[in-house]
GROMACS .gro file of C-alpha atoms in nm:
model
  195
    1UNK     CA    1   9.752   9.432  10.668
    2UNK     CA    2  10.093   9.510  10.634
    3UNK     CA    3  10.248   9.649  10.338
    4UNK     CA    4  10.558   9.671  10.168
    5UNK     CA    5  10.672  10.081  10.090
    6UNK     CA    6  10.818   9.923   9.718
    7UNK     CA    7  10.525   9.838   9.666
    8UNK     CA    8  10.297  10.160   9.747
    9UNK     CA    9  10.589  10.332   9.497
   10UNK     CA   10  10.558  10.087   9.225
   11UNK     CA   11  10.198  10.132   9.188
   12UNK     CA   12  10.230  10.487   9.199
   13UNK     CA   13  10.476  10.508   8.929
   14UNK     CA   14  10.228  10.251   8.718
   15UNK     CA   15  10.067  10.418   8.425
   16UNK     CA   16   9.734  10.577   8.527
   17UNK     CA   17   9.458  10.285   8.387
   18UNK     CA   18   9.674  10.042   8.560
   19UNK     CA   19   9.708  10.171   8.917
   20UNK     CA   20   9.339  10.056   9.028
   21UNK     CA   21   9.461   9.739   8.878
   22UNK     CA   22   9.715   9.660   9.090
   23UNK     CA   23   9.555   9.775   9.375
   24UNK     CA   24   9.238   9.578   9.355
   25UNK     CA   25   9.440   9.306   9.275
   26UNK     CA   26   9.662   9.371   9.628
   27UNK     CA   27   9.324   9.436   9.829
   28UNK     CA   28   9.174   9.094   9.717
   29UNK     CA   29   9.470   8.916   9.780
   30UNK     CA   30   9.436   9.069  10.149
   31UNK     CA   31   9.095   8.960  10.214
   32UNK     CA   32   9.148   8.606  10.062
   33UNK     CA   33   9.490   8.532  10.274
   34UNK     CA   34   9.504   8.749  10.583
   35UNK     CA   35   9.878   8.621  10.634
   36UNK     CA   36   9.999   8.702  10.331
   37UNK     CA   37  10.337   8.893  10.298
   38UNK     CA   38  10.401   9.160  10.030
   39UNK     CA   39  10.770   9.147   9.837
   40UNK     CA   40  10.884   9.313   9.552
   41UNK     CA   41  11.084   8.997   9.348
   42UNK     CA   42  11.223   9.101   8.976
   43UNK     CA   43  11.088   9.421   9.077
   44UNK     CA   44  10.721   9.374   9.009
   45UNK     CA   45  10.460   9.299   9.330
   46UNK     CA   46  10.519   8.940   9.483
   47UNK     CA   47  10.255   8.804   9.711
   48UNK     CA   48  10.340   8.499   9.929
   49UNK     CA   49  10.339   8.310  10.217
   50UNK     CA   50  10.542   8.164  10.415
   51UNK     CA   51  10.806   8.231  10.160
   52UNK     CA   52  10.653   8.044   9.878
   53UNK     CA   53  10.544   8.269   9.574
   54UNK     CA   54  10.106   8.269   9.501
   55UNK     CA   55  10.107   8.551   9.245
   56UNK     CA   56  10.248   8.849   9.117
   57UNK     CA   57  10.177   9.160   8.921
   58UNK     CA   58  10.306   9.392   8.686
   59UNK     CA   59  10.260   9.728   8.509
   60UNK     CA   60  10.330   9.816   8.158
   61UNK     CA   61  10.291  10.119   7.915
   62UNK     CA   62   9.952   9.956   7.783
   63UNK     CA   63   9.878   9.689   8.035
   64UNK     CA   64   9.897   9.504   8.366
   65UNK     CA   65   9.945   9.118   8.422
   66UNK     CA   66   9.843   8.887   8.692
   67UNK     CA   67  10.104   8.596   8.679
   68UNK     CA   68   9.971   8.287   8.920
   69UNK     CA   69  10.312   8.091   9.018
   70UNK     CA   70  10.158   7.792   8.969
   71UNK     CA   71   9.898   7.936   8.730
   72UNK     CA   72   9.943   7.532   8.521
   73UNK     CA   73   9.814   7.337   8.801
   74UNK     CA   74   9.517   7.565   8.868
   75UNK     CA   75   9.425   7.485   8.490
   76UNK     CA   76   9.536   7.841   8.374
   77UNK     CA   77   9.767   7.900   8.057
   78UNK     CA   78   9.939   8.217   8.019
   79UNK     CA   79   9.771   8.430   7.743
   80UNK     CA   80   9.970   8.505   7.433
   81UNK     CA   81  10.126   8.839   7.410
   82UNK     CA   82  10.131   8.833   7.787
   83UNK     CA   83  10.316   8.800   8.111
   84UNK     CA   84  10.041   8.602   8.306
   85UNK     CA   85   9.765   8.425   8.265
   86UNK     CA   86   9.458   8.648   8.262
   87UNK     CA   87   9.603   8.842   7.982
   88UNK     CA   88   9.654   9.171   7.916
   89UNK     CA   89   9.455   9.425   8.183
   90UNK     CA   90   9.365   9.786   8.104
   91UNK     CA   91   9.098   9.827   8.343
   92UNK     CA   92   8.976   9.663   8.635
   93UNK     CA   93   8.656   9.515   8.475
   94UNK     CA   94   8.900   9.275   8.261
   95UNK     CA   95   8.990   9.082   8.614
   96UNK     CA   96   8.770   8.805   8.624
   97UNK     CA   97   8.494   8.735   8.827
   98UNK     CA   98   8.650   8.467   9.001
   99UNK     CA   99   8.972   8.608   9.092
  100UNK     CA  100   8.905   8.531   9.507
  101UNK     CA  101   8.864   8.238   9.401
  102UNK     CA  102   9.205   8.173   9.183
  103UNK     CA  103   9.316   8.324   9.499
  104UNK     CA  104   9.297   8.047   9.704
  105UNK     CA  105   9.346   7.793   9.487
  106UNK     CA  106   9.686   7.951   9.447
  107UNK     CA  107   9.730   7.975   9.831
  108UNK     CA  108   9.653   7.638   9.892
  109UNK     CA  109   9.892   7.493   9.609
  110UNK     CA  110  10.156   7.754   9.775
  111UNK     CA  111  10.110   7.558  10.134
  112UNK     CA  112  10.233   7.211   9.932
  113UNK     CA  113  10.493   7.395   9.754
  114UNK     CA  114  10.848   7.282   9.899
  115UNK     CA  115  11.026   7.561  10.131
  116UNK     CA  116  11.185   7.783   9.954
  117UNK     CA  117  11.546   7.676   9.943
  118UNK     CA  118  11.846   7.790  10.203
  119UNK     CA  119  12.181   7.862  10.093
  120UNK     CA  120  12.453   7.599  10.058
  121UNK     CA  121  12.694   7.791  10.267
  122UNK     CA  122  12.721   8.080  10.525
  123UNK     CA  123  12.803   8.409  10.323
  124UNK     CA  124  13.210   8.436  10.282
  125UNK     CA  125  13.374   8.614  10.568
  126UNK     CA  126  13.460   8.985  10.498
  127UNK     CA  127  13.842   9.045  10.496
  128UNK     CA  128  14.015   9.318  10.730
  129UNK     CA  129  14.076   9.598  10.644
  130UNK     CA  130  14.423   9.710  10.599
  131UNK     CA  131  14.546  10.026  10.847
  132UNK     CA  132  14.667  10.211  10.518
  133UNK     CA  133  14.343  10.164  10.355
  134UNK     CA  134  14.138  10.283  10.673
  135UNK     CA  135  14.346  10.541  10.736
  136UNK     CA  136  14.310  10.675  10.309
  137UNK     CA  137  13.923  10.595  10.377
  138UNK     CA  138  13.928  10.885  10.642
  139UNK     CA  139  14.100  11.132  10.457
  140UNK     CA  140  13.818  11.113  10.231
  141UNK     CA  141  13.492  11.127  10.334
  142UNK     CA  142  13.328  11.072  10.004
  143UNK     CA  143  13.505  10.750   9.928
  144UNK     CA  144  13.436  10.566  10.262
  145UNK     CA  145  13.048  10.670  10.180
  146UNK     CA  146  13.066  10.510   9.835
  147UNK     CA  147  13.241  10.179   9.986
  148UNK     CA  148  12.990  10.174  10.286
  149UNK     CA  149  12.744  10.212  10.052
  150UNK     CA  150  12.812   9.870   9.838
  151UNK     CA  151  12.668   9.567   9.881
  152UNK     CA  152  12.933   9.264  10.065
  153UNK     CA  153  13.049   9.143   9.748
  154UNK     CA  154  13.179   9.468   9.612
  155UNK     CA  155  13.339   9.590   9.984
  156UNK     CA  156  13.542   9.256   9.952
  157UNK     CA  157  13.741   9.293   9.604
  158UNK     CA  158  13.842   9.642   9.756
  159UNK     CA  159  13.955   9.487  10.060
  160UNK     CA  160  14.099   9.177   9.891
  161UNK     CA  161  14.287   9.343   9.587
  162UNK     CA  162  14.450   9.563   9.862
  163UNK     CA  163  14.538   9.298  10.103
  164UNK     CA  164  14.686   9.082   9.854
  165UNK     CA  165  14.927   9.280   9.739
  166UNK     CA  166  15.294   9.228   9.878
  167UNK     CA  167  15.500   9.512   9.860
  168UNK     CA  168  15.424   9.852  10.018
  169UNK     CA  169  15.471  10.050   9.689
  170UNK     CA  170  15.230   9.809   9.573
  171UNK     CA  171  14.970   9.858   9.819
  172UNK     CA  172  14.993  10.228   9.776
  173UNK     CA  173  14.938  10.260   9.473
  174UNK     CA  174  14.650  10.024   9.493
  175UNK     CA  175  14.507  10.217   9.779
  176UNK     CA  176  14.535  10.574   9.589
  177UNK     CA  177  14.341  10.366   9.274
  178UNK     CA  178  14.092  10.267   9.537
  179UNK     CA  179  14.001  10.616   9.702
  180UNK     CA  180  14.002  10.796   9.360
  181UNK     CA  181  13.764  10.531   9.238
  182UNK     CA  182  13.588  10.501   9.545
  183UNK     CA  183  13.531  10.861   9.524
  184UNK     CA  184  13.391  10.862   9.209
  185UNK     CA  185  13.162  10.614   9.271
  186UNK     CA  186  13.325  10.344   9.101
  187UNK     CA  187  13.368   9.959   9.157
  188UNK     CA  188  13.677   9.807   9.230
  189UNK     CA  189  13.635   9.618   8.842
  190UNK     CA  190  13.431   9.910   8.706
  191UNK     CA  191  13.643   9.924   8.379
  192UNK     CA  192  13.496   9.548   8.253
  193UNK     CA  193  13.101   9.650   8.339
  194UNK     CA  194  12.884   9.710   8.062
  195UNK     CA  195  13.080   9.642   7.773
   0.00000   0.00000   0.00000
């Protein structure tokens, strides 16, 4: 059985009632599909194979949810008031008696499910970097953390806004705007988020 570390810590951040929950939850998903993989999607506890989604959980401040993907075509609506479709959970006696059962069902249904789609495209190439920039970026340690730190996207409008420009003064003061935002932790469009 292998299992996902996100997972361990989001059940043991889950309020106390729900934690043996989730866990009895995990462990009969375990015996029911040996081959199943663990994944933490919209940060709750995703169980699937082969890529396709069979169920998930979740933890609130007063209950836990069992959400079957495709909870309709096992015959199961999802209870008022709640995220999935055996209601809302406070203890492990409100999982039903059948639940190895659902279980399968929803593994089976997963194995028809179409494969989970690819993307369209290969991920944009990352731009150079420019020798001024890389040469700022090593003056300051702190910066070059932050911008290794960033996912692709946000690496690129650094690199992008500073390769566009087309004078040298330009650039400069583009690259100073960069390492003083860089080492503050800052985005390259950090003045437009959350507002």
């Amino acid at each position: 059985m292998i299992r996902e570390p996100r997972i361990d810590a989001y059940i043991a951040k889950a309020q106390p009632f729900a934690r043996p929950i989730l866990e009895r939850v995990r462990e009969r998903v375990h015996a029911v599909v040996p081959d199943i993989e663990e994944a933490l999607k919209w940060s709750h506890p995703t169980y699937c194979r082969d890529g396709k989604i069979i169920l998930g959980t979740a933890s609130f401040k007063e209950h836990a949810s069992v959400h079957f993907w495709r909870g309709q075509e096992l015959g199961l609506e999802t209870k008022a008031g709640a995220m999935g479709q055996l209601g809302k959970l406070t203890s492990v006696g409100d999982l039903p008696a059948n639940l190895d059962a659902m279980i399968a069902k929803a593994a089976e249904l997963a194995a028809t499910a179409p494969a989970p789609r690819k993307p369209k495209h290969a991920p944009k190439p990352m731009p150079g970097m420019h020798p001024q920039f890389e040469a700022a970026l090593a003056k300051s340690p702190r910066a070059k953390a932050t911008l290794d730190a960033f996912p692709p996207s946000c690496r690129r409008e650094y690199l992008e806004w500073i390769g566009e420009a087309k004078q040298d003064a330009t650039r400069q003061k583009r690259i100073a705007s960069a390492i003083e935002w860089l080492a503050e932790g800052k985005r390259r469009n950090w003045k437009y988020e959350n507002c």
